[in-house]
Amino acid sequence: MSRKRGKRGIARPRAEDFAPIAPEEEARLRAEAEAYAASNAEYESFAEADEDSAPLGPPPTLEDALFALESWQDAGKAAEMAAYHKAVRRYLGVSTPAIDDMVTLWRAQLDVPARVDLARGLWDSDIHEARIAAAKLLVQARLRPDQAAWDLIASWVEQLDAWAIADTVCKAGEKRVVADPTRLDQVETWTQSDQMWTRRAAFVITLPWTKQRNPKPDDLAIRERVLGWAEALAEDRDWFIQKVIAWWLRELSKKDPERVQAWLETSGEKLKKFARKEAAKYL
């Protein structure tokens, strides 16, 4: 079970902290230190037990995980979240740090297949925080085997309907496409989807290729591929698509401003004015 995060109290000095050590106690401590220094003992044998080494407990079931999330629910925050995200589903009002704490524990308790199974169950509950937790369970660069995780993430993409869940799913997905770029063949099909959130996901999930300092030829080819998607969708009038194309170009401009400038000169007029302005923010 996670605990609420908050500011830790500052330990204030007490008078007894400064009281002199009795001569006999000082002599005992000195004798122990000298005996240790003269011995061949391993340091670990004198170390205190680490609190983090405590048993993690049994792996959580789906019921355990949902109970943990529900135990942190806040009706007031839940109402605010429902009004903000607008997607029709159950909201608990659980904070992101609390979800992160729970997911960190669950990931440590579960192997990869069990994580995938728990993520599937959390997603199918259609609770906002449970879907966020499901995606976070699979956000890991080194995940072996990872095909089942990728298949599950890809199955979620067609169901996306709100930005917070969508971006968390894409964060999990980007780790999997970086691990295996051949999956971009599947991602490219998303650009043809009738569902806006699916088209948007194709750009969010490929953001890692905008951030490389020293891209290899294969990485440059992927950049060009995504820029081709951007050109094909530049006339899409949906605000979210315009926004995500601008986001992708803006991020790339931090590493390759010349390429973004060239793209804007040839294809920028297809974008809405606000998107062109945002894409050129750092040029």
PDB file of C-alpha atoms in Angstrom:
ATOM      1  CA  MET A   1       0.000   0.000   0.000  1.00  0.00           C
ATOM      2  CA  SER A   2       1.350   3.398  -0.879  1.00  0.00           C
ATOM      3  CA  ARG A   3       1.407   6.374   1.374  1.00  0.00           C
ATOM      4  CA  LYS A   4       0.613   9.981   0.692  1.00  0.00           C
ATOM      5  CA  ARG A   5       3.542  12.111  -0.258  1.00  0.00           C
ATOM      6  CA  GLY A   6       4.107  15.322   1.562  1.00  0.00           C
ATOM      7  CA  LYS A   7       6.783  17.534   3.027  1.00  0.00           C
ATOM      8  CA  ARG A   8       8.822  15.791   5.631  1.00  0.00           C
ATOM      9  CA  GLY A   9       9.209  17.624   8.914  1.00  0.00           C
ATOM     10  CA  ILE A  10      12.633  19.087   9.637  1.00  0.00           C
ATOM     11  CA  ALA A  11      14.407  17.332  12.509  1.00  0.00           C
ATOM     12  CA  ARG A  12      15.213  20.054  15.038  1.00  0.00           C
ATOM     13  CA  PRO A  13      18.177  19.723  17.439  1.00  0.00           C
ATOM     14  CA  ARG A  14      17.449  18.817  21.027  1.00  0.00           C
ATOM     15  CA  ALA A  15      19.465  19.711  24.097  1.00  0.00           C
ATOM     16  CA  GLU A  16      20.260  16.068  24.786  1.00  0.00           C
ATOM     17  CA  ASP A  17      21.894  15.790  21.349  1.00  0.00           C
ATOM     18  CA  PHE A  18      24.733  17.939  22.642  1.00  0.00           C
ATOM     19  CA  ALA A  19      25.196  16.290  26.030  1.00  0.00           C
ATOM     20  CA  PRO A  20      28.785  15.040  26.558  1.00  0.00           C
ATOM     21  CA  ILE A  21      29.378  11.295  26.358  1.00  0.00           C
ATOM     22  CA  ALA A  22      30.251   9.638  29.636  1.00  0.00           C
ATOM     23  CA  PRO A  23      33.988   8.678  29.826  1.00  0.00           C
ATOM     24  CA  GLU A  24      33.246   4.953  30.106  1.00  0.00           C
ATOM     25  CA  GLU A  25      30.935   5.073  27.049  1.00  0.00           C
ATOM     26  CA  GLU A  26      33.517   6.992  25.057  1.00  0.00           C
ATOM     27  CA  ALA A  27      36.165   4.422  26.003  1.00  0.00           C
ATOM     28  CA  ARG A  28      33.885   1.559  24.951  1.00  0.00           C
ATOM     29  CA  LEU A  29      33.145   3.121  21.559  1.00  0.00           C
ATOM     30  CA  ARG A  30      36.838   3.792  20.959  1.00  0.00           C
ATOM     31  CA  ALA A  31      37.721   0.188  21.830  1.00  0.00           C
ATOM     32  CA  GLU A  32      35.070  -1.123  19.420  1.00  0.00           C
ATOM     33  CA  ALA A  33      36.334   1.128  16.637  1.00  0.00           C
ATOM     34  CA  GLU A  34      39.939   0.012  17.178  1.00  0.00           C
ATOM     35  CA  ALA A  35      38.924  -3.648  17.237  1.00  0.00           C
ATOM     36  CA  TYR A  36      36.984  -3.249  13.991  1.00  0.00           C
ATOM     37  CA  ALA A  37      39.863  -1.408  12.330  1.00  0.00           C
ATOM     38  CA  ALA A  38      42.254  -4.220  13.272  1.00  0.00           C
ATOM     39  CA  SER A  39      39.943  -6.970  12.024  1.00  0.00           C
ATOM     40  CA  ASN A  40      39.249  -8.361   8.544  1.00  0.00           C
ATOM     41  CA  ALA A  41      35.499  -8.189   9.010  1.00  0.00           C
ATOM     42  CA  GLU A  42      33.303  -7.249   6.092  1.00  0.00           C
ATOM     43  CA  TYR A  43      31.637  -3.886   6.458  1.00  0.00           C
ATOM     44  CA  GLU A  44      28.231  -5.331   5.617  1.00  0.00           C
ATOM     45  CA  SER A  45      28.274  -7.408   8.797  1.00  0.00           C
ATOM     46  CA  PHE A  46      28.142  -4.172  10.802  1.00  0.00           C
ATOM     47  CA  ALA A  47      25.596  -2.417   8.607  1.00  0.00           C
ATOM     48  CA  GLU A  48      22.119  -1.760   9.866  1.00  0.00           C
ATOM     49  CA  ALA A  49      19.227  -3.379   8.017  1.00  0.00           C
ATOM     50  CA  ASP A  50      18.011  -1.256   5.119  1.00  0.00           C
ATOM     51  CA  GLU A  51      14.356  -0.322   5.360  1.00  0.00           C
ATOM     52  CA  ASP A  52      14.047  -0.766   1.581  1.00  0.00           C
ATOM     53  CA  SER A  53      15.092  -4.412   1.886  1.00  0.00           C
ATOM     54  CA  ALA A  54      11.850  -5.350   3.626  1.00  0.00           C
ATOM     55  CA  PRO A  55       9.774  -7.997   1.806  1.00  0.00           C
ATOM     56  CA  LEU A  56       7.545  -6.484  -0.854  1.00  0.00           C
ATOM     57  CA  GLY A  57       4.653  -8.776  -0.044  1.00  0.00           C
ATOM     58  CA  PRO A  58       2.675 -11.039  -2.381  1.00  0.00           C
ATOM     59  CA  PRO A  59       1.965  -9.893  -5.941  1.00  0.00           C
ATOM     60  CA  PRO A  60      -1.285  -7.908  -6.141  1.00  0.00           C
ATOM     61  CA  THR A  61      -4.392  -9.321  -7.739  1.00  0.00           C
ATOM     62  CA  LEU A  62      -6.632  -7.099  -9.837  1.00  0.00           C
ATOM     63  CA  GLU A  63      -8.944  -6.810  -6.847  1.00  0.00           C
ATOM     64  CA  ASP A  64      -6.019  -5.743  -4.644  1.00  0.00           C
ATOM     65  CA  ALA A  65      -4.940  -3.089  -7.125  1.00  0.00           C
ATOM     66  CA  LEU A  66      -8.436  -1.659  -7.552  1.00  0.00           C
ATOM     67  CA  PHE A  67      -8.921  -1.640  -3.783  1.00  0.00           C
ATOM     68  CA  ALA A  68      -5.646   0.272  -3.367  1.00  0.00           C
ATOM     69  CA  LEU A  69      -6.711   2.885  -5.908  1.00  0.00           C
ATOM     70  CA  GLU A  70     -10.186   3.221  -4.446  1.00  0.00           C
ATOM     71  CA  SER A  71      -8.784   3.670  -0.950  1.00  0.00           C
ATOM     72  CA  TRP A  72      -7.301   6.972  -2.117  1.00  0.00           C
ATOM     73  CA  GLN A  73     -10.434   8.329  -3.770  1.00  0.00           C
ATOM     74  CA  ASP A  74     -11.473  11.927  -3.217  1.00  0.00           C
ATOM     75  CA  ALA A  75     -15.007  12.785  -4.323  1.00  0.00           C
ATOM     76  CA  GLY A  76     -14.278  16.491  -4.759  1.00  0.00           C
ATOM     77  CA  LYS A  77     -11.224  15.931  -6.943  1.00  0.00           C
ATOM     78  CA  ALA A  78     -13.050  13.198  -8.847  1.00  0.00           C
ATOM     79  CA  ALA A  79     -15.803  15.655  -9.828  1.00  0.00           C
ATOM     80  CA  GLU A  80     -13.199  18.191 -10.966  1.00  0.00           C
ATOM     81  CA  MET A  81     -11.404  15.581 -13.049  1.00  0.00           C
ATOM     82  CA  ALA A  82     -14.603  14.393 -14.687  1.00  0.00           C
ATOM     83  CA  ALA A  83     -15.459  17.964 -15.677  1.00  0.00           C
ATOM     84  CA  TYR A  84     -11.949  18.583 -16.989  1.00  0.00           C
ATOM     85  CA  HIS A  85     -11.352  15.394 -18.978  1.00  0.00           C
ATOM     86  CA  LYS A  86     -14.972  15.159 -20.185  1.00  0.00           C
ATOM     87  CA  ALA A  87     -14.677  11.480 -21.151  1.00  0.00           C
ATOM     88  CA  VAL A  88     -17.535   9.505 -19.620  1.00  0.00           C
ATOM     89  CA  ARG A  89     -16.100   7.032 -17.122  1.00  0.00           C
ATOM     90  CA  ARG A  90     -15.586   6.669 -13.389  1.00  0.00           C
ATOM     91  CA  TYR A  91     -13.074   9.015 -11.739  1.00  0.00           C
ATOM     92  CA  LEU A  92     -11.620   8.475  -8.268  1.00  0.00           C
ATOM     93  CA  GLY A  93      -9.742  11.726  -7.757  1.00  0.00           C
ATOM     94  CA  VAL A  94      -6.426   9.975  -6.970  1.00  0.00           C
ATOM     95  CA  SER A  95      -3.288  12.105  -7.389  1.00  0.00           C
ATOM     96  CA  THR A  96      -0.561  11.196  -9.869  1.00  0.00           C
ATOM     97  CA  PRO A  97       2.117  10.800  -7.128  1.00  0.00           C
ATOM     98  CA  ALA A  98      -0.096   8.299  -5.309  1.00  0.00           C
ATOM     99  CA  ILE A  99      -0.640   6.316  -8.525  1.00  0.00           C
ATOM    100  CA  ASP A 100       3.110   6.380  -9.170  1.00  0.00           C
ATOM    101  CA  ASP A 101       3.820   4.999  -5.696  1.00  0.00           C
ATOM    102  CA  MET A 102       1.400   2.124  -6.189  1.00  0.00           C
ATOM    103  CA  VAL A 103       2.646   1.289  -9.671  1.00  0.00           C
ATOM    104  CA  THR A 104       6.273   1.314  -8.511  1.00  0.00           C
ATOM    105  CA  LEU A 105       5.439  -1.303  -5.881  1.00  0.00           C
ATOM    106  CA  TRP A 106       3.393  -3.442  -8.274  1.00  0.00           C
ATOM    107  CA  ARG A 107       6.123  -3.438 -10.900  1.00  0.00           C
ATOM    108  CA  ALA A 108       8.605  -4.661  -8.290  1.00  0.00           C
ATOM    109  CA  GLN A 109       6.250  -7.455  -7.228  1.00  0.00           C
ATOM    110  CA  LEU A 110       5.312  -8.724 -10.695  1.00  0.00           C
ATOM    111  CA  ASP A 111       7.189 -10.318 -13.572  1.00  0.00           C
ATOM    112  CA  VAL A 112       6.494  -9.051 -17.090  1.00  0.00           C
ATOM    113  CA  PRO A 113       3.647 -11.463 -18.010  1.00  0.00           C
ATOM    114  CA  ALA A 114       1.907 -10.733 -14.700  1.00  0.00           C
ATOM    115  CA  ARG A 115       2.322  -6.986 -15.257  1.00  0.00           C
ATOM    116  CA  VAL A 116       0.676  -7.315 -18.648  1.00  0.00           C
ATOM    117  CA  ASP A 117      -2.211  -9.288 -17.143  1.00  0.00           C
ATOM    118  CA  LEU A 118      -2.732  -6.735 -14.368  1.00  0.00           C
ATOM    119  CA  ALA A 119      -2.524  -3.871 -16.851  1.00  0.00           C
ATOM    120  CA  ARG A 120      -5.196  -5.527 -19.005  1.00  0.00           C
ATOM    121  CA  GLY A 121      -7.531  -5.891 -16.041  1.00  0.00           C
ATOM    122  CA  LEU A 122      -6.983  -2.335 -14.826  1.00  0.00           C
ATOM    123  CA  TRP A 123      -7.678  -0.966 -18.296  1.00  0.00           C
ATOM    124  CA  ASP A 124     -10.839  -3.002 -18.709  1.00  0.00           C
ATOM    125  CA  SER A 125     -12.217  -1.573 -15.458  1.00  0.00           C
ATOM    126  CA  ASP A 126     -12.641   1.725 -17.367  1.00  0.00           C
ATOM    127  CA  ILE A 127     -11.729   3.731 -14.265  1.00  0.00           C
ATOM    128  CA  HIS A 128      -9.653   6.793 -15.173  1.00  0.00           C
ATOM    129  CA  GLU A 129      -6.912   6.209 -12.600  1.00  0.00           C
ATOM    130  CA  ALA A 130      -6.861   2.472 -13.289  1.00  0.00           C
ATOM    131  CA  ARG A 131      -6.224   3.137 -16.981  1.00  0.00           C
ATOM    132  CA  ILE A 132      -3.438   5.548 -16.076  1.00  0.00           C
ATOM    133  CA  ALA A 133      -1.945   2.906 -13.786  1.00  0.00           C
ATOM    134  CA  ALA A 134      -2.294   0.237 -16.483  1.00  0.00           C
ATOM    135  CA  ALA A 135      -0.196   2.267 -18.914  1.00  0.00           C
ATOM    136  CA  LYS A 136       2.347   3.200 -16.254  1.00  0.00           C
ATOM    137  CA  LEU A 137       2.837  -0.483 -15.451  1.00  0.00           C
ATOM    138  CA  LEU A 138       4.272  -0.911 -18.947  1.00  0.00           C
ATOM    139  CA  VAL A 139       6.471   2.213 -19.067  1.00  0.00           C
ATOM    140  CA  GLN A 140       9.895   0.619 -19.009  1.00  0.00           C
ATOM    141  CA  ALA A 141      12.740   0.777 -21.504  1.00  0.00           C
ATOM    142  CA  ARG A 142      13.990  -2.748 -20.842  1.00  0.00           C
ATOM    143  CA  LEU A 143      11.023  -5.072 -20.893  1.00  0.00           C
ATOM    144  CA  ARG A 144      11.661  -8.640 -21.975  1.00  0.00           C
ATOM    145  CA  PRO A 145       9.725 -10.279 -23.460  1.00  0.00           C
ATOM    146  CA  ASP A 146       7.772  -7.271 -24.674  1.00  0.00           C
ATOM    147  CA  GLN A 147       5.571  -8.412 -27.565  1.00  0.00           C
ATOM    148  CA  ALA A 148       2.545  -9.019 -25.325  1.00  0.00           C
ATOM    149  CA  ALA A 149       3.038  -5.572 -23.784  1.00  0.00           C
ATOM    150  CA  TRP A 150       3.229  -3.946 -27.222  1.00  0.00           C
ATOM    151  CA  ASP A 151       0.151  -5.808 -28.469  1.00  0.00           C
ATOM    152  CA  LEU A 152      -1.796  -4.629 -25.424  1.00  0.00           C
ATOM    153  CA  ILE A 153      -0.646  -1.017 -25.799  1.00  0.00           C
ATOM    154  CA  ALA A 154      -1.526  -1.040 -29.497  1.00  0.00           C
ATOM    155  CA  SER A 155      -4.982  -2.431 -28.699  1.00  0.00           C
ATOM    156  CA  TRP A 156      -5.579   0.529 -26.381  1.00  0.00           C
ATOM    157  CA  VAL A 157      -4.765   3.131 -29.025  1.00  0.00           C
ATOM    158  CA  GLU A 158      -8.080   2.708 -30.836  1.00  0.00           C
ATOM    159  CA  GLN A 159      -9.875   3.261 -27.508  1.00  0.00           C
ATOM    160  CA  LEU A 160      -8.210   6.556 -26.571  1.00  0.00           C
ATOM    161  CA  ASP A 161     -10.603   9.405 -25.819  1.00  0.00           C
ATOM    162  CA  ALA A 162      -8.849  11.816 -23.439  1.00  0.00           C
ATOM    163  CA  TRP A 163      -5.407  13.404 -23.431  1.00  0.00           C
ATOM    164  CA  ALA A 164      -4.121  12.275 -19.987  1.00  0.00           C
ATOM    165  CA  ILE A 165      -4.738   8.600 -20.681  1.00  0.00           C
ATOM    166  CA  ALA A 166      -3.617   8.995 -24.293  1.00  0.00           C
ATOM    167  CA  ASP A 167      -0.268  10.550 -23.380  1.00  0.00           C
ATOM    168  CA  THR A 168       0.425   7.939 -20.693  1.00  0.00           C
ATOM    169  CA  VAL A 169      -0.330   5.133 -23.149  1.00  0.00           C
ATOM    170  CA  CYS A 170       1.960   6.777 -25.716  1.00  0.00           C
ATOM    171  CA  LYS A 171       4.745   7.077 -23.135  1.00  0.00           C
ATOM    172  CA  ALA A 172       4.540   3.306 -22.649  1.00  0.00           C
ATOM    173  CA  GLY A 173       4.316   2.778 -26.395  1.00  0.00           C
ATOM    174  CA  GLU A 174       7.317   4.924 -27.269  1.00  0.00           C
ATOM    175  CA  LYS A 175       9.558   2.626 -25.220  1.00  0.00           C
ATOM    176  CA  ARG A 176       8.385  -0.311 -27.295  1.00  0.00           C
ATOM    177  CA  VAL A 177       8.845   1.339 -30.695  1.00  0.00           C
ATOM    178  CA  VAL A 178      12.320   2.550 -29.721  1.00  0.00           C
ATOM    179  CA  ALA A 179      13.115  -1.023 -28.664  1.00  0.00           C
ATOM    180  CA  ASP A 180      11.811  -2.321 -32.015  1.00  0.00           C
ATOM    181  CA  PRO A 181      11.431   0.353 -34.731  1.00  0.00           C
ATOM    182  CA  THR A 182       9.833  -2.161 -37.117  1.00  0.00           C
ATOM    183  CA  ARG A 183       6.672  -1.504 -35.094  1.00  0.00           C
ATOM    184  CA  LEU A 184       6.482   1.868 -36.831  1.00  0.00           C
ATOM    185  CA  ASP A 185       4.879   0.014 -39.749  1.00  0.00           C
ATOM    186  CA  GLN A 186       1.886  -0.563 -37.478  1.00  0.00           C
ATOM    187  CA  VAL A 187       2.060   2.983 -36.080  1.00  0.00           C
ATOM    188  CA  GLU A 188       1.890   4.402 -39.612  1.00  0.00           C
ATOM    189  CA  THR A 189      -1.506   2.770 -40.129  1.00  0.00           C
ATOM    190  CA  TRP A 190      -2.815   4.865 -37.223  1.00  0.00           C
ATOM    191  CA  THR A 191      -2.389   8.017 -39.302  1.00  0.00           C
ATOM    192  CA  GLN A 192      -5.244   6.776 -41.519  1.00  0.00           C
ATOM    193  CA  SER A 193      -7.637   6.129 -38.634  1.00  0.00           C
ATOM    194  CA  ASP A 194     -11.045   7.799 -38.466  1.00  0.00           C
ATOM    195  CA  GLN A 195     -10.405   8.267 -34.763  1.00  0.00           C
ATOM    196  CA  MET A 196      -8.589  11.534 -33.989  1.00  0.00           C
ATOM    197  CA  TRP A 197      -6.861  10.232 -30.858  1.00  0.00           C
ATOM    198  CA  THR A 198      -5.407   7.353 -32.849  1.00  0.00           C
ATOM    199  CA  ARG A 199      -4.009   9.691 -35.519  1.00  0.00           C
ATOM    200  CA  ARG A 200      -2.574  11.879 -32.786  1.00  0.00           C
ATOM    201  CA  ALA A 201      -0.914   8.888 -31.091  1.00  0.00           C
ATOM    202  CA  ALA A 202       1.248   8.262 -34.159  1.00  0.00           C
ATOM    203  CA  PHE A 203       3.051  11.551 -33.487  1.00  0.00           C
ATOM    204  CA  VAL A 204       3.200  11.404 -29.690  1.00  0.00           C
ATOM    205  CA  ILE A 205       4.633   7.894 -29.715  1.00  0.00           C
ATOM    206  CA  THR A 206       7.437   8.927 -32.116  1.00  0.00           C
ATOM    207  CA  LEU A 207       8.596  11.977 -30.144  1.00  0.00           C
ATOM    208  CA  PRO A 208      11.856  10.234 -29.071  1.00  0.00           C
ATOM    209  CA  TRP A 209      13.148  10.721 -32.628  1.00  0.00           C
ATOM    210  CA  THR A 210      12.898  14.489 -32.233  1.00  0.00           C
ATOM    211  CA  LYS A 211      15.231  14.491 -29.231  1.00  0.00           C
ATOM    212  CA  GLN A 212      18.320  12.608 -30.415  1.00  0.00           C
ATOM    213  CA  ARG A 213      21.539  14.610 -30.389  1.00  0.00           C
ATOM    214  CA  ASN A 214      23.465  12.323 -32.723  1.00  0.00           C
ATOM    215  CA  PRO A 215      20.905  10.431 -34.803  1.00  0.00           C
ATOM    216  CA  LYS A 216      22.110   7.525 -36.869  1.00  0.00           C
ATOM    217  CA  PRO A 217      21.099   7.119 -40.525  1.00  0.00           C
ATOM    218  CA  ASP A 218      18.197   4.862 -39.533  1.00  0.00           C
ATOM    219  CA  ASP A 219      17.007   7.473 -37.040  1.00  0.00           C
ATOM    220  CA  LEU A 220      17.184  10.216 -39.675  1.00  0.00           C
ATOM    221  CA  ALA A 221      15.124   8.009 -41.987  1.00  0.00           C
ATOM    222  CA  ILE A 222      12.492   7.657 -39.251  1.00  0.00           C
ATOM    223  CA  ARG A 223      12.409  11.435 -38.796  1.00  0.00           C
ATOM    224  CA  GLU A 224      11.761  11.848 -42.505  1.00  0.00           C
ATOM    225  CA  ARG A 225       9.062   9.216 -42.356  1.00  0.00           C
ATOM    226  CA  VAL A 226       7.207  11.042 -39.587  1.00  0.00           C
ATOM    227  CA  LEU A 227       7.661  14.382 -41.356  1.00  0.00           C
ATOM    228  CA  GLY A 228       5.927  12.718 -44.284  1.00  0.00           C
ATOM    229  CA  TRP A 229       3.009  11.838 -42.001  1.00  0.00           C
ATOM    230  CA  ALA A 230       2.938  15.442 -40.848  1.00  0.00           C
ATOM    231  CA  GLU A 231       2.749  16.672 -44.434  1.00  0.00           C
ATOM    232  CA  ALA A 232      -0.069  14.236 -45.207  1.00  0.00           C
ATOM    233  CA  LEU A 233      -2.071  15.401 -42.168  1.00  0.00           C
ATOM    234  CA  ALA A 234      -1.167  19.095 -42.253  1.00  0.00           C
ATOM    235  CA  GLU A 235      -4.557  19.929 -43.767  1.00  0.00           C
ATOM    236  CA  ASP A 236      -6.411  17.976 -41.076  1.00  0.00           C
ATOM    237  CA  ARG A 237      -8.438  20.755 -39.419  1.00  0.00           C
ATOM    238  CA  ASP A 238      -8.819  19.014 -36.063  1.00  0.00           C
ATOM    239  CA  TRP A 239      -7.253  21.236 -33.391  1.00  0.00           C
ATOM    240  CA  PHE A 240      -5.543  18.313 -31.639  1.00  0.00           C
ATOM    241  CA  ILE A 241      -3.911  17.125 -34.864  1.00  0.00           C
ATOM    242  CA  GLN A 242      -2.683  20.631 -35.668  1.00  0.00           C
ATOM    243  CA  LYS A 243      -1.385  20.901 -32.109  1.00  0.00           C
ATOM    244  CA  VAL A 244       0.479  17.583 -32.151  1.00  0.00           C
ATOM    245  CA  ILE A 245       2.136  18.273 -35.525  1.00  0.00           C
ATOM    246  CA  ALA A 246       3.281  21.646 -34.196  1.00  0.00           C
ATOM    247  CA  TRP A 247       4.525  19.927 -31.032  1.00  0.00           C
ATOM    248  CA  TRP A 248       6.539  17.386 -33.046  1.00  0.00           C
ATOM    249  CA  LEU A 249       8.087  20.085 -35.239  1.00  0.00           C
ATOM    250  CA  ARG A 250       8.847  22.348 -32.281  1.00  0.00           C
ATOM    251  CA  GLU A 251      10.677  19.542 -30.471  1.00  0.00           C
ATOM    252  CA  LEU A 252      12.660  18.657 -33.595  1.00  0.00           C
ATOM    253  CA  SER A 253      13.617  22.302 -34.094  1.00  0.00           C
ATOM    254  CA  LYS A 254      15.653  22.152 -30.873  1.00  0.00           C
ATOM    255  CA  LYS A 255      17.969  19.582 -32.493  1.00  0.00           C
ATOM    256  CA  ASP A 256      17.571  20.216 -36.229  1.00  0.00           C
ATOM    257  CA  PRO A 257      16.233  23.734 -36.846  1.00  0.00           C
ATOM    258  CA  GLU A 258      17.293  23.715 -40.498  1.00  0.00           C
ATOM    259  CA  ARG A 259      15.138  20.679 -41.286  1.00  0.00           C
ATOM    260  CA  VAL A 260      12.098  22.155 -39.549  1.00  0.00           C
ATOM    261  CA  GLN A 261      12.590  25.466 -41.340  1.00  0.00           C
ATOM    262  CA  ALA A 262      12.738  23.626 -44.654  1.00  0.00           C
ATOM    263  CA  TRP A 263       9.565  21.667 -43.814  1.00  0.00           C
ATOM    264  CA  LEU A 264       7.708  24.858 -42.917  1.00  0.00           C
ATOM    265  CA  GLU A 265       8.778  26.494 -46.156  1.00  0.00           C
ATOM    266  CA  THR A 266       7.411  23.634 -48.258  1.00  0.00           C
ATOM    267  CA  SER A 267       4.433  22.450 -46.196  1.00  0.00           C
ATOM    268  CA  GLY A 268       3.845  25.007 -43.457  1.00  0.00           C
ATOM    269  CA  GLU A 269       1.105  26.867 -45.319  1.00  0.00           C
ATOM    270  CA  LYS A 270      -1.094  23.805 -44.962  1.00  0.00           C
ATOM    271  CA  LEU A 271      -1.116  24.231 -41.190  1.00  0.00           C
ATOM    272  CA  LYS A 272      -3.366  26.591 -39.300  1.00  0.00           C
ATOM    273  CA  LYS A 273      -1.724  29.862 -38.329  1.00  0.00           C
ATOM    274  CA  PHE A 274      -1.441  28.996 -34.621  1.00  0.00           C
ATOM    275  CA  ALA A 275       0.248  25.677 -35.463  1.00  0.00           C
ATOM    276  CA  ARG A 276       2.772  27.337 -37.789  1.00  0.00           C
ATOM    277  CA  LYS A 277       3.578  29.851 -35.074  1.00  0.00           C
ATOM    278  CA  GLU A 278       4.038  27.167 -32.437  1.00  0.00           C
ATOM    279  CA  ALA A 279       6.142  24.970 -34.711  1.00  0.00           C
ATOM    280  CA  ALA A 280       8.490  27.911 -35.373  1.00  0.00           C
ATOM    281  CA  LYS A 281       8.704  28.983 -31.722  1.00  0.00           C
ATOM    282  CA  TYR A 282      12.425  28.169 -31.362  1.00  0.00           C
ATOM    283  CA  LEU A 283      13.546  29.044 -34.883  1.00  0.00           C
TER     284      LEU A 283
END
